[in-house]
Amino acid sequence: MESTNQHCMILLVLVLILTCNVIIASSSSPATKRFHFNVEWKQVTRLCHTKSLLTVNGEYPGPTIAVHEGDRVEVEVTNRIAKNTTIHWHGIRQLRTAWADGPAYITQCRIRGGHTYTYKFNVVDQRGTLMWHAHFSWQRASVHGAFIIYPCAPYPFSPKNQAEIPIIFGEWWNGDVDAVESEMMLLGGGPNSSDAYTINGLPGPLYPCSAKDTFVQAVEPGKTYMLRIINAAISNELFFAVANHTLRVVEVDAVYTKPFSTPAIMIAPGQTTNVLITTNQAPDPSGMFAMAATPYLTSSFPTDNTTTVGFLQYKGRKSGNKNAKPSVVVPNLPKMTDTPFATKFLGKLRSLATPQYPWRVPKAIDKRVITTISLNLQDCPPNRTCKGYAGKRFYASMNNQSFIRPLMSILEGHYKSFTASQMLASSFPERPPKAFNFTGVDPVAENMNTEFGNKPLAVPFGTNLEIVLQDTSFLNPENHPIHVHGHNFFIVGQGFGNYDAKVDPMGYNLVDPPERNTVAVPVGGWSTIRFKADNPGTWFIHCHLEQHTSWGLVMAFIVPNGPGASQSLLPPPDDLPSC
Ligand code: C2O
């Protein structure tokens, strides 16, 4: 099965490269790539449990979207279930096409059962590995897949890879995932943990009944492969390593990096990482090498602390011993609490930053927003029992605002102001409401009873914006993967403890900072991101740990139209779902 996919993928690369050359030669209008997604249930068995799993086209993980830089993409999504859904193209900038971004109630109303919506957008000046996923309740647990953009120019790194292998991490629940969210919201406690992590939908030999559900990739000895690694998990950052093999990082979040070698990677939900791996080792008698992912644990909340394992199988290297069992041990995998490893790994990431791939980090800024990213406690509603902490319920917030989804799409609500190029009211607090020792031992009651609502942050078109994301140790400090829709950003600085506006900017990297769409803010620390707000629309900024999104660690971000016609949001498509 996997090797068939592999061949398709190799063919696809050839075809796409040809297409690209044709486009460049004639510089005609972009090629349109069309896809059809049916959101539908499928009976799937893992860990001896059979359940109805929400899928696209019956596939888990879902189908790969592979297009070319410059292509126009049209994905017709038909909702064939009795629940609502939407799909998000995570990391695609959606220049002028915010209507196609996907988060429910931010840029569109939900696609109701039996209805169809066609997402139409262009892939402009982006290349590499991204993902797509459902953006309605916790559906992305199983409704996700790879979004691959092949470049027009040759890869700026060597050696050339022989082939590429998508590696998508996910989480499997034996029970119904929607029920995990609704129970969590009803009782106010933490979510039930997943029962397994998966590599390309398969948990691997360390789980019950799962030896047959193991991802095995055949490789030829002495070649270089590109792993396109995607973290589609719901609740945890992950470490990943391949026994005896070094990983050479060449791209993150569809942006080339200065290549570097590492024994393992840390990858947060919402992030993607391309690595090269060379099959130059002598395999064990089974001909196999284990690859494994474990969570990177920074929170004291109970969570899934299991390990998913798959294998690289060297072709023609199996010994005569039929009973040789492959080792599942991956010695170079960091311990689950290895924050020093995560810090060192992230610290090595640098934009490639060459004239061909220029970096556009704003050297000066027009506005700095400092926001806490925090867990909170909220009083229990009267006559209810809450399972959070001390009889209260969990929430989460940015600057003590816990986001509650509106009933209508925010983008639609604001569209008239967009066409009039009006500046929309900004009401999100641009500083924490109270200064306290955010990452101290016990920030007591500072984050209790946050304000519910959806006050947006709005900035003039073209603003060079800096956002400082400050973790807090209220309840417990935690690594938060913060994702920005509609814009890539540069991570110009990060550190542990409290951000100091006088001292910390002096240490910023304004030369070759990593460019991403999701930043893993250090546990008990802060990250500073910078970007030019030059994409008109209403955008989601949120924690990509799904429970934190449910609890309100979210903000809406608004950029009005720019002065030029090419800087304006296009009109809403005719088939945009109505509320
Ligand atoms: Cu992948 Cu709003 O998220």
Coordinates of C-alpha atoms and ligand atoms in Angstrom, one line a residue:
M1 CA 0.0 0.0 0.0
E2 CA 2.6 2.5 1.1
S3 CA 5.0 1.6 -1.6
T4 CA 2.3 2.1 -4.3
N5 CA 1.7 5.6 -2.8
Q6 CA 5.4 6.2 -3.1
H7 CA 5.5 5.4 -6.8
C8 CA 2.5 7.7 -7.4
M9 CA 4.3 10.4 -5.5
I10 CA 7.5 10.0 -7.6
L11 CA 5.5 10.2 -10.8
L12 CA 3.6 13.2 -9.6
V13 CA 6.8 15.1 -8.9
L14 CA 7.9 14.6 -12.5
V15 CA 4.5 15.6 -13.9
L16 CA 4.4 18.7 -11.7
I17 CA 7.9 19.8 -12.6
L18 CA 7.0 19.6 -16.3
T19 CA 3.8 21.6 -15.7
C20 CA 5.8 24.3 -13.9
N21 CA 8.2 24.7 -16.8
V22 CA 5.4 25.1 -19.2
I23 CA 3.8 27.8 -17.0
I24 CA 7.1 29.7 -16.7
A25 CA 7.7 29.5 -20.5
S26 CA 4.3 30.9 -21.5
S27 CA 3.7 32.9 -18.3
S28 CA 0.0 32.3 -18.9
S29 CA -2.7 32.1 -16.3
P30 CA -2.0 29.6 -13.6
A31 CA -3.0 25.9 -13.9
T32 CA -6.1 25.0 -11.9
K33 CA -5.8 21.8 -9.8
R34 CA -9.2 20.5 -8.8
F35 CA -10.0 18.1 -5.9
H36 CA -13.2 16.6 -4.5
F37 CA -13.5 16.0 -0.7
N38 CA -16.4 14.1 0.7
V39 CA -16.6 14.5 4.4
E40 CA -18.0 11.1 5.5
W41 CA -17.9 8.4 8.2
K42 CA -15.9 5.3 7.7
Q43 CA -15.7 2.2 10.0
V44 CA -12.1 2.0 11.1
T45 CA -10.4 -0.4 13.5
R46 CA -7.3 0.4 15.6
L47 CA -6.2 -1.0 19.0
C48 CA -9.0 -3.6 18.7
H49 CA -11.7 -0.9 18.7
T50 CA -13.9 -0.4 15.7
K51 CA -15.6 2.9 15.4
S52 CA -17.1 5.4 12.9
L53 CA -14.2 7.7 12.1
L54 CA -14.8 11.0 10.4
T55 CA -12.8 11.0 7.2
V56 CA -12.3 12.7 3.8
N57 CA -13.1 10.2 1.0
G58 CA -12.9 7.3 3.5
E59 CA -9.2 7.9 3.9
Y60 CA -7.3 8.2 7.2
P61 CA -5.2 10.3 7.1
G62 CA -7.0 12.1 4.3
P63 CA -5.9 12.4 0.7
T64 CA -2.7 14.4 -0.1
I65 CA -3.2 17.6 -2.0
A66 CA -0.2 18.0 -4.2
V67 CA 0.1 21.2 -6.3
H68 CA 2.6 23.4 -7.8
E69 CA 3.8 26.8 -6.7
G70 CA 1.7 29.3 -8.6
D71 CA -1.3 27.0 -9.1
R72 CA -4.9 27.8 -8.6
V73 CA -6.5 25.3 -6.3
E74 CA -10.2 24.4 -6.2
V75 CA -11.4 21.9 -3.6
E76 CA -15.1 21.0 -3.7
V77 CA -16.0 20.0 -0.2
T78 CA -19.3 18.1 0.2
N79 CA -20.5 17.4 3.7
R80 CA -22.0 14.0 3.8
I81 CA -22.6 13.8 7.5
A82 CA -25.4 15.1 9.8
K83 CA -22.9 17.5 11.6
N84 CA -21.4 20.7 10.4
T85 CA -17.9 21.0 9.0
T86 CA -15.3 23.3 7.4
I87 CA -11.8 22.7 6.0
H88 CA -8.7 24.9 6.6
W89 CA -5.6 25.0 4.4
H90 CA -3.2 25.5 7.2
G91 CA -0.3 27.8 6.2
I92 CA -1.7 28.8 2.8
R93 CA -1.6 32.6 2.9
Q94 CA -5.0 33.1 1.1
L95 CA -4.0 36.4 -0.4
R96 CA -7.3 38.3 -1.1
T97 CA -9.2 35.0 -0.6
A98 CA -9.9 35.0 3.1
W99 CA -13.3 33.5 2.2
A100 CA -11.4 30.2 1.5
D101 CA -9.4 30.1 4.7
G102 CA -11.9 27.8 6.5
P103 CA -12.1 28.4 10.3
A104 CA -15.8 28.2 11.2
Y105 CA -17.4 31.6 12.2
I106 CA -14.2 33.5 11.5
T107 CA -14.1 33.5 7.6
Q108 CA -17.2 31.5 6.8
C109 CA -20.3 29.8 8.3
R110 CA -20.2 26.1 8.6
I111 CA -20.9 23.7 5.7
R112 CA -24.1 22.0 6.8
G113 CA -24.9 18.4 6.2
G114 CA -25.7 17.7 2.5
H115 CA -24.2 21.0 1.4
T116 CA -21.1 21.8 -0.7
Y117 CA -18.7 24.6 -0.7
T118 CA -15.8 25.0 -3.1
Y119 CA -12.6 26.5 -1.7
K120 CA -10.8 28.5 -4.4
F121 CA -7.4 30.1 -3.9
N122 CA -4.0 30.6 -5.5
V123 CA -0.8 29.3 -4.1
V124 CA 1.4 32.4 -4.4
D125 CA 5.1 32.5 -3.6
Q126 CA 5.0 29.4 -1.2
R127 CA 6.6 26.0 -1.6
G128 CA 7.0 23.1 0.6
T129 CA 5.0 21.0 3.1
L130 CA 1.8 22.2 4.7
M131 CA -1.3 20.5 5.9
W132 CA -5.1 20.8 5.6
H133 CA -7.5 20.0 8.3
A134 CA -11.1 20.4 9.4
H135 CA -11.6 23.6 11.4
F136 CA -14.8 22.7 13.2
S137 CA -14.9 21.5 16.8
W138 CA -12.3 18.6 17.2
Q139 CA -12.9 17.1 13.7
R140 CA -9.3 17.7 12.7
A141 CA -8.4 14.7 14.9
S142 CA -9.1 12.5 11.8
V143 CA -9.9 15.0 9.1
H144 CA -6.5 16.1 8.0
G145 CA -3.9 15.4 5.3
A146 CA -0.7 16.7 3.6
F147 CA -0.7 19.8 1.4
I148 CA 2.4 19.7 -0.7
I149 CA 3.5 22.6 -2.9
Y150 CA 6.2 21.6 -5.4
P151 CA 8.7 24.4 -6.2
C152 CA 9.3 25.8 -9.6
A153 CA 13.1 26.2 -9.0
P154 CA 15.2 23.2 -8.0
Y155 CA 15.6 22.5 -4.2
P156 CA 18.3 24.8 -2.8
F157 CA 19.9 21.9 -0.9
S158 CA 21.9 18.8 -1.7
P159 CA 22.1 15.9 -2.0
K160 CA 19.2 15.4 -4.3
N161 CA 16.6 13.2 -2.7
Q162 CA 15.7 9.9 -4.3
A163 CA 12.0 10.1 -3.3
E164 CA 9.9 11.6 -0.6
I165 CA 8.0 10.1 2.3
P166 CA 5.1 11.9 3.9
I167 CA 5.1 11.3 7.7
I168 CA 1.9 12.5 9.3
F169 CA 1.5 12.3 13.1
G170 CA -2.0 12.0 14.5
E171 CA -3.8 10.9 17.7
W172 CA -6.3 8.0 17.9
W173 CA -9.2 7.9 20.5
N174 CA -11.0 4.6 21.0
G175 CA -14.1 6.7 21.8
D176 CA -15.8 9.4 19.9
V177 CA -13.7 12.6 19.7
D178 CA -16.6 15.0 19.6
A179 CA -17.7 13.5 22.9
V180 CA -14.2 14.3 24.3
E181 CA -14.7 18.0 23.6
S182 CA -18.3 18.2 24.7
E183 CA -17.6 16.4 28.0
M184 CA -14.6 18.6 28.6
M185 CA -16.7 21.8 28.0
L186 CA -19.6 20.5 30.1
L187 CA -17.6 19.4 33.1
G188 CA -14.9 22.1 32.9
G189 CA -12.1 19.6 33.4
G190 CA -9.2 18.5 31.2
P191 CA -9.9 16.4 28.1
N192 CA -9.7 12.6 28.0
S193 CA -6.3 11.7 26.6
S194 CA -5.9 9.9 23.3
D195 CA -5.3 6.2 23.3
A196 CA -2.4 6.2 20.8
Y197 CA -0.3 8.4 18.6
T198 CA -0.1 7.4 15.0
I199 CA 2.3 7.6 12.0
N200 CA 0.3 7.9 8.8
G201 CA -2.8 6.6 10.7
L202 CA -1.0 3.6 12.2
P203 CA -0.1 3.3 15.9
G204 CA 2.6 0.6 15.6
P205 CA 3.8 -2.4 17.6
L206 CA 3.8 -0.8 21.1
Y207 CA 0.0 -0.7 21.3
P208 CA -2.4 -3.6 21.8
C209 CA -3.5 -5.4 18.6
S210 CA -1.4 -3.1 16.5
A211 CA 1.5 -5.0 15.1
K212 CA -0.3 -5.3 11.8
D213 CA -1.1 -1.5 12.0
T214 CA 2.4 -0.4 11.7
F215 CA 3.8 2.0 9.1
V216 CA 6.6 0.4 7.2
Q217 CA 8.4 2.2 4.4
A218 CA 10.7 0.4 2.0
V219 CA 13.9 2.2 1.1
E220 CA 16.9 1.5 -1.0
P221 CA 20.3 1.4 0.8
G222 CA 22.6 4.3 0.0
K223 CA 20.0 6.8 -1.1
T224 CA 18.7 10.1 0.3
Y225 CA 15.0 10.5 1.0
M226 CA 13.0 13.6 2.0
L227 CA 10.6 13.1 4.9
R228 CA 7.7 15.5 4.8
I229 CA 6.8 15.5 8.5
I230 CA 3.5 16.9 9.6
N231 CA 2.2 17.2 13.2
A232 CA -1.6 16.8 12.9
A233 CA -1.9 15.7 16.6
I234 CA -4.5 17.4 18.7
S235 CA -3.0 17.8 22.1
N236 CA 0.8 17.4 22.1
E237 CA 4.1 18.6 20.8
L238 CA 6.2 15.6 19.6
F239 CA 9.7 14.4 19.4
F240 CA 10.7 12.3 16.4
A241 CA 13.8 10.3 15.5
V242 CA 14.9 7.4 13.4
A243 CA 17.3 4.9 15.0
N244 CA 20.9 5.3 13.9
H245 CA 20.0 8.0 11.3
T246 CA 20.7 11.7 11.4
L247 CA 18.0 14.0 10.2
R248 CA 19.0 17.0 8.1
V249 CA 16.4 19.8 8.4
V250 CA 15.9 21.8 5.2
E251 CA 12.5 23.4 5.6
V252 CA 9.9 24.2 8.2
D253 CA 6.3 25.4 7.6
A254 CA 7.0 25.5 3.9
V255 CA 10.0 27.9 4.2
Y256 CA 13.5 26.8 3.4
T257 CA 16.0 26.8 6.3
K258 CA 19.7 26.8 6.5
P259 CA 20.3 23.0 6.5
F260 CA 21.5 21.5 9.8
S261 CA 21.8 17.9 11.1
T262 CA 20.1 16.7 14.3
P263 CA 19.6 13.4 16.0
A264 CA 15.8 14.2 16.5
I265 CA 13.3 17.0 15.9
M266 CA 10.6 18.7 18.0
I267 CA 7.5 19.4 16.1
A268 CA 4.4 21.1 17.5
P269 CA 0.8 20.6 16.3
G270 CA 0.4 22.8 13.2
Q271 CA 4.0 22.6 12.3
T272 CA 5.7 20.8 9.4
T273 CA 9.4 19.9 9.0
N274 CA 11.1 18.6 5.9
V275 CA 14.2 16.5 6.7
L276 CA 16.7 14.6 4.5
I277 CA 17.7 11.1 5.6
T278 CA 20.4 9.0 4.0
T279 CA 20.1 5.2 4.2
N280 CA 23.8 4.6 4.9
Q281 CA 23.5 2.3 7.9
A282 CA 23.9 -1.4 8.3
P283 CA 20.4 -2.6 9.4
D284 CA 19.8 -5.2 12.0
P285 CA 19.0 -8.8 10.8
S286 CA 15.4 -7.9 10.2
G287 CA 16.5 -5.3 7.7
M288 CA 14.6 -2.7 9.7
F289 CA 15.2 0.6 11.5
A290 CA 12.6 1.9 13.9
M291 CA 11.3 5.5 13.8
A292 CA 9.4 6.8 16.7
A293 CA 7.4 9.8 18.0
T294 CA 6.7 10.5 21.6
P295 CA 5.1 13.6 23.2
Y296 CA 7.2 16.5 24.4
L297 CA 5.6 17.0 27.8
T298 CA 5.6 20.4 29.4
S299 CA 2.3 20.4 31.3
S300 CA 1.5 18.6 34.5
F301 CA -2.0 17.8 33.1
P302 CA -2.5 14.0 32.5
T303 CA -2.0 13.2 28.9
D304 CA -1.2 10.4 26.4
N305 CA 2.4 9.5 27.1
T306 CA 2.7 6.6 24.7
T307 CA 5.1 6.1 21.8
T308 CA 4.2 5.4 18.1
V309 CA 6.7 3.4 16.1
G310 CA 7.1 2.7 12.4
F311 CA 10.0 1.3 10.3
L312 CA 12.3 2.0 7.5
Q313 CA 12.9 -1.3 5.7
Y314 CA 16.1 -1.5 3.7
K315 CA 15.4 -3.4 0.5
G316 CA 17.4 -6.6 0.1
R317 CA 19.0 -6.4 3.5
K318 CA 17.0 -9.0 5.4
S319 CA 19.1 -11.8 6.8
G320 CA 18.2 -15.4 6.3
N321 CA 16.7 -15.5 9.8
K322 CA 13.0 -15.3 9.2
N323 CA 12.3 -14.9 13.0
A324 CA 14.4 -11.8 13.4
K325 CA 12.2 -9.2 15.1
P326 CA 13.1 -5.6 14.5
S327 CA 14.2 -3.5 17.5
V328 CA 11.6 -0.9 18.5
V329 CA 14.2 1.1 20.4
V330 CA 15.2 4.5 19.1
P331 CA 18.2 5.5 21.3
N332 CA 18.4 9.0 19.9
L333 CA 14.8 9.9 20.8
P334 CA 14.8 12.6 23.6
K335 CA 13.2 11.9 26.9
M336 CA 9.6 13.2 27.0
T337 CA 10.5 16.1 29.3
D338 CA 13.6 17.2 27.5
T339 CA 13.1 20.9 27.3
P340 CA 16.8 21.6 26.8
F341 CA 16.7 19.5 23.7
A342 CA 13.6 21.3 22.3
T343 CA 15.2 24.7 23.1
K344 CA 18.5 23.8 21.4
F345 CA 16.7 22.3 18.4
L346 CA 14.5 25.4 17.9
G347 CA 17.4 27.6 18.4
K348 CA 19.2 26.1 15.4
L349 CA 16.4 27.1 13.0
R350 CA 17.4 29.9 10.6
S351 CA 15.8 31.2 7.4
L352 CA 17.8 30.3 4.3
A353 CA 17.7 34.0 3.5
T354 CA 19.3 34.1 0.0
P355 CA 18.6 36.6 -2.8
Q356 CA 16.4 33.9 -4.4
Y357 CA 14.5 33.4 -1.2
P358 CA 14.6 36.8 0.4
W359 CA 13.5 37.2 4.0
R360 CA 11.2 40.1 4.7
V361 CA 11.5 40.5 8.4
P362 CA 10.4 44.0 9.5
K363 CA 13.5 45.7 10.9
A364 CA 11.4 48.5 12.4
I365 CA 7.9 48.1 13.8
D366 CA 4.8 50.3 13.8
K367 CA 3.1 48.5 16.7
R368 CA 4.0 46.1 19.5
V369 CA 1.3 44.0 21.1
I370 CA 2.2 42.1 24.3
T371 CA -0.2 39.3 25.2
T372 CA -0.3 36.6 27.8
I373 CA -1.2 33.1 26.6
S374 CA -2.6 31.5 29.6
L375 CA -4.8 28.9 31.2
N376 CA -7.5 30.2 33.5
L377 CA -10.0 29.2 36.0
Q378 CA -13.6 30.3 35.8
D379 CA -16.3 30.1 38.4
C380 CA -18.5 27.1 38.1
P381 CA -22.0 28.0 36.8
P382 CA -24.6 27.8 39.6
N383 CA -26.0 24.4 40.5
R384 CA -23.2 22.6 38.5
T385 CA -20.2 20.6 39.6
C386 CA -17.0 21.5 37.8
K387 CA -14.1 19.2 37.5
G388 CA -11.3 21.7 36.8
Y389 CA -9.4 22.7 39.8
A390 CA -10.7 23.8 43.3
G391 CA -14.3 23.4 42.1
K392 CA -13.8 25.7 39.2
R393 CA -13.6 25.1 35.4
F394 CA -10.7 25.5 33.0
Y395 CA -10.6 28.2 30.4
A396 CA -7.7 29.8 28.5
S397 CA -7.1 33.3 27.2
M398 CA -5.0 35.9 25.6
N399 CA -4.7 39.0 27.8
N400 CA -7.5 37.6 29.9
Q401 CA -9.9 37.6 26.9
S402 CA -11.4 34.1 26.5
F403 CA -12.7 33.9 23.0
I404 CA -16.2 32.8 22.4
R405 CA -17.2 32.1 18.8
P406 CA -19.8 34.5 17.4
L407 CA -22.8 33.1 15.6
M408 CA -22.0 34.7 12.3
S409 CA -18.8 34.8 10.3
I410 CA -16.7 37.7 11.5
L411 CA -15.4 38.3 8.0
E412 CA -18.9 38.5 6.6
G413 CA -19.9 40.9 9.4
H414 CA -17.1 43.2 8.4
Y415 CA -17.1 42.8 4.7
K416 CA -18.9 46.1 4.1
S417 CA -16.2 48.0 5.9
F418 CA -13.6 46.1 3.9
T419 CA -15.1 47.3 0.6
A420 CA -15.2 50.9 2.0
S421 CA -11.5 50.4 3.1
Q422 CA -12.6 51.6 6.5
M423 CA -10.4 51.0 9.5
L424 CA -12.2 48.6 11.8
A425 CA -12.4 49.2 15.5
S426 CA -9.6 47.4 17.4
S427 CA -10.7 46.5 20.9
F428 CA -8.3 43.7 21.8
P429 CA -6.2 44.8 24.8
E430 CA -2.7 45.4 23.6
R431 CA -1.1 44.8 27.0
P432 CA -1.9 42.4 29.8
P433 CA -4.6 44.0 32.0
K434 CA -2.4 43.6 35.0
A435 CA 1.4 43.3 35.2
F436 CA 2.4 40.5 37.5
N437 CA 5.2 37.9 37.6
F438 CA 3.7 35.9 34.8
T439 CA 6.0 33.0 35.1
G440 CA 6.6 33.1 38.9
V441 CA 5.9 30.3 41.3
D442 CA 2.4 31.2 42.1
P443 CA 0.6 33.9 40.2
V444 CA -2.4 33.4 42.4
A445 CA -5.7 34.8 41.4
E446 CA -4.4 37.0 38.6
N447 CA -6.0 35.1 35.8
M448 CA -9.3 34.1 37.4
N449 CA -12.6 34.8 35.7
T450 CA -11.4 36.1 32.4
E451 CA -13.7 38.2 30.1
F452 CA -15.6 36.2 27.5
G453 CA -16.1 37.7 24.1
N454 CA -14.4 38.2 20.7
K455 CA -12.7 41.6 20.8
P456 CA -10.6 41.8 17.6
L457 CA -7.1 43.2 17.1
A458 CA -7.3 45.5 14.0
V459 CA -4.3 47.2 12.5
P460 CA -4.0 49.5 9.4
F461 CA -3.0 47.7 6.1
G462 CA 0.7 47.3 5.9
T463 CA 1.4 47.7 9.6
N464 CA 4.8 46.1 10.7
L465 CA 3.4 44.3 13.7
E466 CA 5.3 42.7 16.6
I467 CA 3.4 40.4 18.9
V468 CA 5.1 39.2 22.1
L469 CA 3.5 35.9 23.3
Q470 CA 4.0 35.5 27.0
D471 CA 3.3 32.1 28.6
T472 CA 2.1 32.2 32.3
S473 CA 2.5 29.7 35.0
F474 CA -1.1 30.1 36.2
L475 CA -2.2 26.5 36.8
N476 CA 0.9 25.4 35.0
P477 CA 3.3 26.7 32.5
E478 CA 3.2 25.0 29.1
N479 CA 4.6 25.1 25.6
H480 CA 1.9 26.6 23.4
P481 CA 2.0 26.3 19.6
I482 CA 0.5 29.6 18.4
H483 CA -0.7 29.7 14.8
V484 CA -1.4 32.8 12.8
H485 CA -3.8 32.5 9.8
G486 CA -3.2 34.5 6.6
H487 CA 0.4 35.5 7.3
N488 CA 3.8 33.9 7.9
F489 CA 5.8 35.5 10.6
F490 CA 9.4 35.7 11.8
I491 CA 10.4 34.5 15.2
V492 CA 12.9 37.2 16.1
G493 CA 13.4 36.3 19.8
Q494 CA 12.4 34.0 22.6
G495 CA 13.4 33.2 26.1
F496 CA 12.3 31.8 29.4
G497 CA 10.7 33.9 32.2
N498 CA 9.1 37.3 31.7
Y499 CA 9.6 39.3 28.5
D500 CA 11.5 42.5 29.3
A501 CA 10.7 45.3 26.7
K502 CA 13.9 47.1 27.6
V503 CA 16.4 44.3 27.4
D504 CA 15.0 41.5 25.2
P505 CA 14.6 43.4 21.9
M506 CA 18.4 44.0 22.0
G507 CA 18.9 40.2 21.5
Y508 CA 16.5 39.9 18.5
N509 CA 17.7 38.2 15.4
L510 CA 16.8 40.5 12.5
V511 CA 19.2 38.9 10.1
D512 CA 17.9 35.4 9.4
P513 CA 15.2 34.5 11.9
P514 CA 13.1 31.4 11.1
E515 CA 9.9 32.1 9.2
R516 CA 6.9 30.0 10.2
N517 CA 3.1 29.9 10.6
T518 CA 3.2 28.3 14.0
V519 CA 5.5 29.1 16.9
A520 CA 6.1 26.8 19.8
V521 CA 6.3 29.4 22.6
P522 CA 8.7 28.0 25.3
V523 CA 7.2 26.6 28.4
G524 CA 7.3 29.3 31.1
G525 CA 8.7 31.8 28.6
W526 CA 8.0 34.1 25.6
S527 CA 8.4 34.4 21.9
T528 CA 8.4 37.5 19.8
I529 CA 7.0 37.3 16.2
R530 CA 7.1 40.0 13.6
F531 CA 5.3 40.4 10.2
K532 CA 3.8 42.8 7.8
A533 CA 0.0 42.8 8.1
D534 CA -0.6 43.0 4.3
N535 CA -3.4 40.5 3.7
P536 CA -6.9 41.9 4.0
G537 CA -9.3 39.8 5.9
T538 CA -10.2 38.5 9.3
W539 CA -7.8 36.0 10.6
F540 CA -7.6 33.5 13.4
I541 CA -4.6 33.6 15.8
H542 CA -4.8 30.7 18.2
C543 CA -3.2 27.9 20.2
H544 CA -3.0 24.8 18.0
L545 CA -3.6 22.5 21.1
E546 CA -7.2 21.9 20.4
Q547 CA -8.3 22.0 24.1
H548 CA -6.8 25.5 24.4
T549 CA -8.7 26.6 21.3
S550 CA -12.0 25.3 22.8
W551 CA -11.1 27.1 26.1
G552 CA -10.6 30.4 24.2
L553 CA -6.9 30.9 23.7
V554 CA -7.7 32.6 20.5
M555 CA -8.0 36.1 19.0
A556 CA -9.5 37.5 15.8
F557 CA -7.1 39.7 13.8
I558 CA -8.3 42.1 11.2
V559 CA -6.5 43.7 8.3
P560 CA -8.5 46.1 6.1
N561 CA -8.1 46.5 2.4
G562 CA -4.9 48.2 1.2
P563 CA -4.8 51.2 -1.2
G564 CA -4.3 49.3 -4.4
A565 CA -6.9 47.2 -6.2
S566 CA -4.6 44.2 -5.9
Q567 CA -4.5 44.7 -2.1
S568 CA -8.3 44.2 -1.6
L569 CA -10.3 41.3 -0.4
L570 CA -12.2 39.7 -3.4
P571 CA -16.0 39.6 -3.1
P572 CA -17.4 36.6 -1.3
P573 CA -18.0 33.5 -3.6
D574 CA -21.6 32.8 -4.6
D575 CA -21.6 29.4 -2.8
L576 CA -20.3 30.8 0.6
P577 CA -22.3 28.9 3.2
S578 CA -24.9 31.0 4.9
C579 CA -25.4 31.1 8.6
Ligands
C2O1 CU1 -4.3 24.6 11.7 CU2 -6.7 27.6 12.8 O1 -5.5 26.1 12.3

